[in-house]
Amino acid sequence: TQSRIHTALNLKVGETAPDFSLVDQNDKTFTRSANKKPLVVYFYPADSTPGCTVQAKAFQEEIQSIRKEYKADVVGISGQGAESKQKFASE
């Protein structure tokens, strides 16, 4: 029999995510366990695509209220590297 790997975490609001480290758009490593604030993580398929750009801009409008209301940091995750993310952030 084949074992199945479940990738969905099904975390509840307030539940701590597993630790992870990723390089951000500034080539700095972000590590979840080193972040002491609550964390909102959103995933998107690719930088600089029409759909993701529209969604990111709409979400950007909400980030300030999320930070204020929940005292949370917000990170977006996709599979591209730092250079691609720098370009995407400038859009």
Coordinates of N, CA, C and O in Angstrom, one line a residue:
T1 N 0.8 -1.2 0.0 CA 0.0 0.0 0.0 C 0.9 1.2 0.0 O 2.0 1.3 0.6
Q2 N 0.4 2.3 -0.6 CA 1.1 3.6 -0.6 C 0.6 4.4 0.6 O -0.5 4.4 0.9
S3 N 1.6 5.1 1.2 CA 1.2 6.0 2.2 C 0.9 7.3 1.6 O 1.5 7.7 0.6
R4 N 0.0 8.0 2.2 CA -0.4 9.3 1.7 C 0.2 10.4 2.6 O 0.3 10.3 3.8
I5 N 0.7 11.4 1.9 CA 1.2 12.6 2.5 C 0.1 13.7 2.5 O -0.3 14.1 1.5
H6 N -0.3 14.1 3.7 CA -1.3 15.2 3.8 C -0.5 16.5 3.9 O 0.3 16.7 4.8
T7 N -0.9 17.4 2.9 CA -0.2 18.7 3.0 C -1.1 19.8 3.6 O -0.6 20.8 4.0
A8 N -2.4 19.6 3.7 CA -3.2 20.6 4.4 C -3.0 20.5 5.9 O -3.1 19.4 6.5
L9 N -2.8 21.6 6.5 CA -2.6 21.7 7.9 C -3.9 21.8 8.7 O -3.9 21.3 9.8
N10 N -4.9 22.3 8.1 CA -6.2 22.5 8.8 C -6.0 23.1 10.2 O -6.6 22.6 11.2
L11 N -5.3 24.2 10.2 CA -5.1 24.9 11.5 C -6.3 25.7 11.8 O -6.9 26.3 11.0
K12 N -6.6 25.8 13.1 CA -7.6 26.7 13.6 C -7.0 28.1 13.9 O -5.8 28.2 14.2
V13 N -7.9 29.1 13.9 CA -7.4 30.4 14.2 C -6.8 30.4 15.6 O -7.4 29.8 16.5
G14 N -5.6 30.9 15.7 CA -4.9 30.9 17.0 C -4.0 29.8 17.3 O -3.2 29.8 18.2
E15 N -4.1 28.7 16.4 CA -3.2 27.6 16.6 C -1.9 27.9 15.9 O -1.8 28.5 14.9
T16 N -0.8 27.4 16.5 CA 0.5 27.6 16.1 C 0.9 26.7 14.9 O 0.7 25.5 15.0
A17 N 1.4 27.4 13.8 CA 1.8 26.6 12.6 C 3.1 25.9 12.9 O 3.9 26.4 13.8
P18 N 3.4 24.9 12.2 CA 4.7 24.2 12.3 C 5.8 25.3 12.0 O 5.6 26.2 11.2
D19 N 7.0 25.0 12.5 CA 8.1 26.0 12.2 C 8.5 25.9 10.7 O 8.4 24.8 10.1
F20 N 8.9 27.0 10.1 CA 9.4 27.0 8.8 C 10.4 28.2 8.6 O 10.3 29.2 9.4
S21 N 11.2 28.1 7.7 CA 12.1 29.2 7.3 C 12.1 29.4 5.8 O 12.2 28.4 5.1
L22 N 12.0 30.6 5.4 CA 11.9 30.9 3.9 C 12.7 32.3 3.7 O 12.7 33.1 4.6
V23 N 13.2 32.4 2.5 CA 13.9 33.6 2.1 C 12.9 34.6 1.6 O 12.1 34.2 0.7
D24 N 12.9 35.9 2.1 CA 12.0 36.9 1.6 C 12.5 37.6 0.4 O 13.6 37.3 -0.2
Q25 N 11.8 38.6 0.0 CA 12.1 39.4 -1.2 C 13.4 40.2 -1.1 O 14.0 40.7 -2.0
N26 N 13.9 40.4 0.2 CA 15.1 41.1 0.5 C 16.3 40.2 0.8 O 17.3 40.6 1.3
D27 N 16.1 38.9 0.4 CA 17.1 37.9 0.7 C 17.4 37.6 2.2 O 18.5 37.1 2.5
K28 N 16.4 38.0 3.0 CA 16.5 37.7 4.4 C 15.7 36.5 4.8 O 14.6 36.3 4.2
T29 N 16.2 35.7 5.7 CA 15.5 34.5 6.1 C 14.5 34.8 7.2 O 14.8 35.4 8.2
F30 N 13.2 34.5 6.9 CA 12.1 34.6 7.9 C 11.9 33.2 8.5 O 11.7 32.3 7.8
T31 N 11.9 33.2 9.8 CA 11.7 31.9 10.5 C 10.5 32.1 11.4 O 10.5 33.0 12.2
R32 N 9.5 31.3 11.2 CA 8.2 31.4 12.0 C 8.5 31.4 13.5 O 8.0 32.3 14.2
S33 N 9.3 30.5 14.0 CA 9.5 30.5 15.4 C 10.3 31.7 16.0 O 10.2 32.0 17.2
A34 N 11.0 32.4 15.2 CA 11.7 33.6 15.6 C 10.7 34.8 15.7 O 11.0 35.9 16.3
N35 N 9.6 34.7 15.0 CA 8.6 35.8 15.0 C 7.7 35.6 16.2 O 7.1 34.6 16.4
K36 N 7.6 36.7 17.0 CA 6.9 36.6 18.3 C 5.4 37.1 18.1 O 4.6 36.9 19.0
K37 N 5.1 37.7 17.0 CA 3.8 38.2 16.8 C 2.9 37.1 16.2 O 3.4 36.1 15.6
P38 N 1.6 37.2 16.3 CA 0.7 36.3 15.5 C 1.1 36.5 14.1 O 1.6 37.5 13.6
L39 N 0.8 35.4 13.3 CA 1.2 35.4 11.9 C 0.1 35.0 11.0 O -0.6 34.0 11.2
V40 N -0.2 35.8 10.0 CA -1.1 35.5 8.9 C -0.3 35.1 7.7 O 0.5 35.9 7.2
V41 N -0.5 33.9 7.2 CA 0.2 33.4 6.0 C -0.8 33.2 4.9 O -1.9 32.6 5.1
Y42 N -0.5 33.7 3.7 CA -1.3 33.4 2.6 C -0.4 32.9 1.5 O 0.8 33.3 1.3
F43 N -0.9 32.0 0.7 CA -0.2 31.3 -0.4 C -0.8 31.8 -1.7 O -2.0 31.9 -1.8
Y44 N 0.1 32.0 -2.7 CA -0.4 32.4 -4.0 C 0.5 31.6 -5.0 O 1.7 31.3 -4.7
P45 N 0.0 31.3 -6.2 CA 0.7 30.5 -7.1 C 2.0 31.0 -7.7 O 3.0 30.3 -7.9
A46 N 1.9 32.3 -8.1 CA 3.1 32.9 -8.8 C 3.1 34.4 -8.7 O 2.1 35.0 -8.7
D47 N 4.4 34.9 -8.7 CA 4.6 36.4 -8.7 C 4.2 36.9 -10.1 O 4.4 36.3 -11.1
S48 N 3.7 38.2 -10.1 CA 3.5 39.0 -11.3 C 2.5 38.3 -12.3 O 2.6 38.7 -13.5
T49 N 1.6 37.5 -11.9 CA 0.6 37.0 -12.8 C -0.6 37.9 -12.6 O -0.8 38.5 -11.6
P50 N -1.4 38.0 -13.7 CA -2.6 39.0 -13.5 C -3.5 38.7 -12.3 O -3.8 39.6 -11.6
G51 N -3.9 37.4 -12.2 CA -4.8 37.1 -11.1 C -4.1 37.3 -9.7 O -4.8 37.9 -8.8
C52 N -2.9 36.9 -9.5 CA -2.2 37.0 -8.3 C -2.0 38.5 -7.9 O -2.0 38.9 -6.8
T53 N -1.7 39.3 -9.0 CA -1.4 40.7 -8.7 C -2.7 41.4 -8.3 O -2.7 42.2 -7.3
V54 N -3.8 41.1 -8.9 CA -5.1 41.7 -8.5 C -5.4 41.3 -7.0 O -5.8 42.1 -6.2
Q55 N -5.3 40.0 -6.7 CA -5.6 39.5 -5.4 C -4.6 40.1 -4.4 O -5.0 40.5 -3.3
A56 N -3.3 40.2 -4.7 CA -2.4 40.8 -3.7 C -2.7 42.2 -3.5 O -2.6 42.7 -2.3
K57 N -3.0 43.0 -4.5 CA -3.4 44.4 -4.3 C -4.6 44.6 -3.4 O -4.6 45.4 -2.5
A58 N -5.6 43.7 -3.6 CA -6.8 43.8 -2.8 C -6.5 43.4 -1.4 O -7.0 44.0 -0.4
F59 N -5.6 42.4 -1.2 CA -5.3 41.9 0.1 C -4.4 43.0 0.8 O -4.5 43.2 2.0
Q60 N -3.6 43.7 0.1 CA -2.7 44.7 0.6 C -3.5 45.8 1.4 O -3.1 46.3 2.4
E61 N -4.7 46.1 0.8 CA -5.6 47.0 1.5 C -6.1 46.6 2.8 O -6.4 47.4 3.7
E62 N -6.1 45.3 3.1 CA -6.5 44.7 4.4 C -5.4 44.5 5.4 O -5.7 44.4 6.6
I63 N -4.2 44.5 4.9 CA -3.0 44.2 5.7 C -2.9 45.2 6.9 O -2.7 44.7 8.1
Q64 N -3.1 46.4 6.7 CA -3.0 47.4 7.8 C -4.0 47.2 8.9 O -3.7 47.2 10.1
S65 N -5.2 46.8 8.5 CA -6.2 46.6 9.5 C -5.9 45.2 10.3 O -6.2 45.1 11.5
I66 N -5.4 44.3 9.5 CA -5.0 43.0 10.2 C -3.9 43.3 11.2 O -4.0 42.8 12.3
R67 N -2.9 44.0 10.8 CA -1.8 44.3 11.7 C -2.3 45.1 12.9 O -1.9 44.8 14.1
K68 N -3.2 46.0 12.7 CA -3.7 46.9 13.8 C -4.6 46.0 14.8 O -4.4 46.0 16.0
E69 N -5.5 45.3 14.2 CA -6.5 44.6 15.0 C -5.9 43.4 15.7 O -6.2 43.1 16.9
Y70 N -5.1 42.7 15.0 CA -4.6 41.4 15.6 C -3.1 41.5 16.0 O -2.5 40.5 16.5
K71 N -2.5 42.7 15.8 CA -1.0 42.8 16.1 C -0.2 41.7 15.4 O 0.7 41.1 16.0
A72 N -0.6 41.4 14.2 CA 0.0 40.3 13.5 C 0.9 40.7 12.3 O 0.8 41.8 11.8
D73 N 1.9 39.9 12.0 CA 2.7 40.1 10.8 C 1.9 39.3 9.7 O 1.2 38.3 10.0
V74 N 2.1 39.7 8.4 CA 1.5 39.0 7.3 C 2.6 38.7 6.3 O 3.4 39.5 6.0
V75 N 2.6 37.4 5.9 CA 3.6 37.0 4.9 C 2.8 36.2 3.8 O 1.9 35.5 4.0
G76 N 3.3 36.5 2.5 CA 2.8 35.7 1.4 C 3.8 34.8 0.9 O 5.0 35.1 0.9
I77 N 3.4 33.6 0.5 CA 4.4 32.6 0.0 C 4.0 32.1 -1.3 O 2.9 31.7 -1.6
S78 N 5.0 32.1 -2.2 CA 4.9 31.4 -3.5 C 6.3 30.8 -3.8 O 7.2 30.9 -3.0
G79 N 6.4 30.1 -4.9 CA 7.6 29.3 -5.2 C 8.7 30.1 -5.9 O 9.8 29.5 -6.2
Q80 N 8.6 31.4 -6.2 CA 9.6 32.1 -6.9 C 10.7 32.6 -5.9 O 10.5 32.7 -4.7
G81 N 11.8 33.0 -6.5 CA 13.0 33.5 -5.7 C 12.9 35.0 -5.4 O 11.9 35.7 -5.7
A82 N 13.9 35.5 -4.7 CA 13.9 36.8 -4.1 C 13.8 37.9 -5.2 O 13.1 38.9 -5.1
E83 N 14.5 37.7 -6.3 CA 14.4 38.7 -7.4 C 13.0 38.9 -8.0 O 12.5 40.0 -8.2
S84 N 12.3 37.7 -8.2 CA 11.0 37.8 -8.7 C 10.0 38.4 -7.7 O 9.2 39.2 -8.0
K85 N 10.3 38.1 -6.4 CA 9.4 38.7 -5.3 C 9.7 40.3 -5.2 O 8.7 41.0 -4.9
Q86 N 10.9 40.7 -5.4 CA 11.2 42.2 -5.4 C 10.4 42.9 -6.5 O 9.8 43.9 -6.2
K87 N 10.4 42.3 -7.7 CA 9.6 42.9 -8.8 C 8.1 42.9 -8.4 O 7.5 43.9 -8.6
F88 N 7.6 41.8 -7.9 CA 6.2 41.6 -7.6 C 5.8 42.7 -6.5 O 4.8 43.3 -6.6
A89 N 6.7 42.8 -5.5 CA 6.4 43.8 -4.4 C 6.3 45.2 -4.9 O 5.6 46.0 -4.4
S90 N 7.1 45.5 -6.0 CA 7.1 46.9 -6.5 C 5.9 47.2 -7.4 O 5.6 48.3 -7.7
E91 N 5.2 46.1 -7.8 CA 4.0 46.3 -8.6 C 2.8 46.7 -7.7 O 1.9 47.1 -8.0

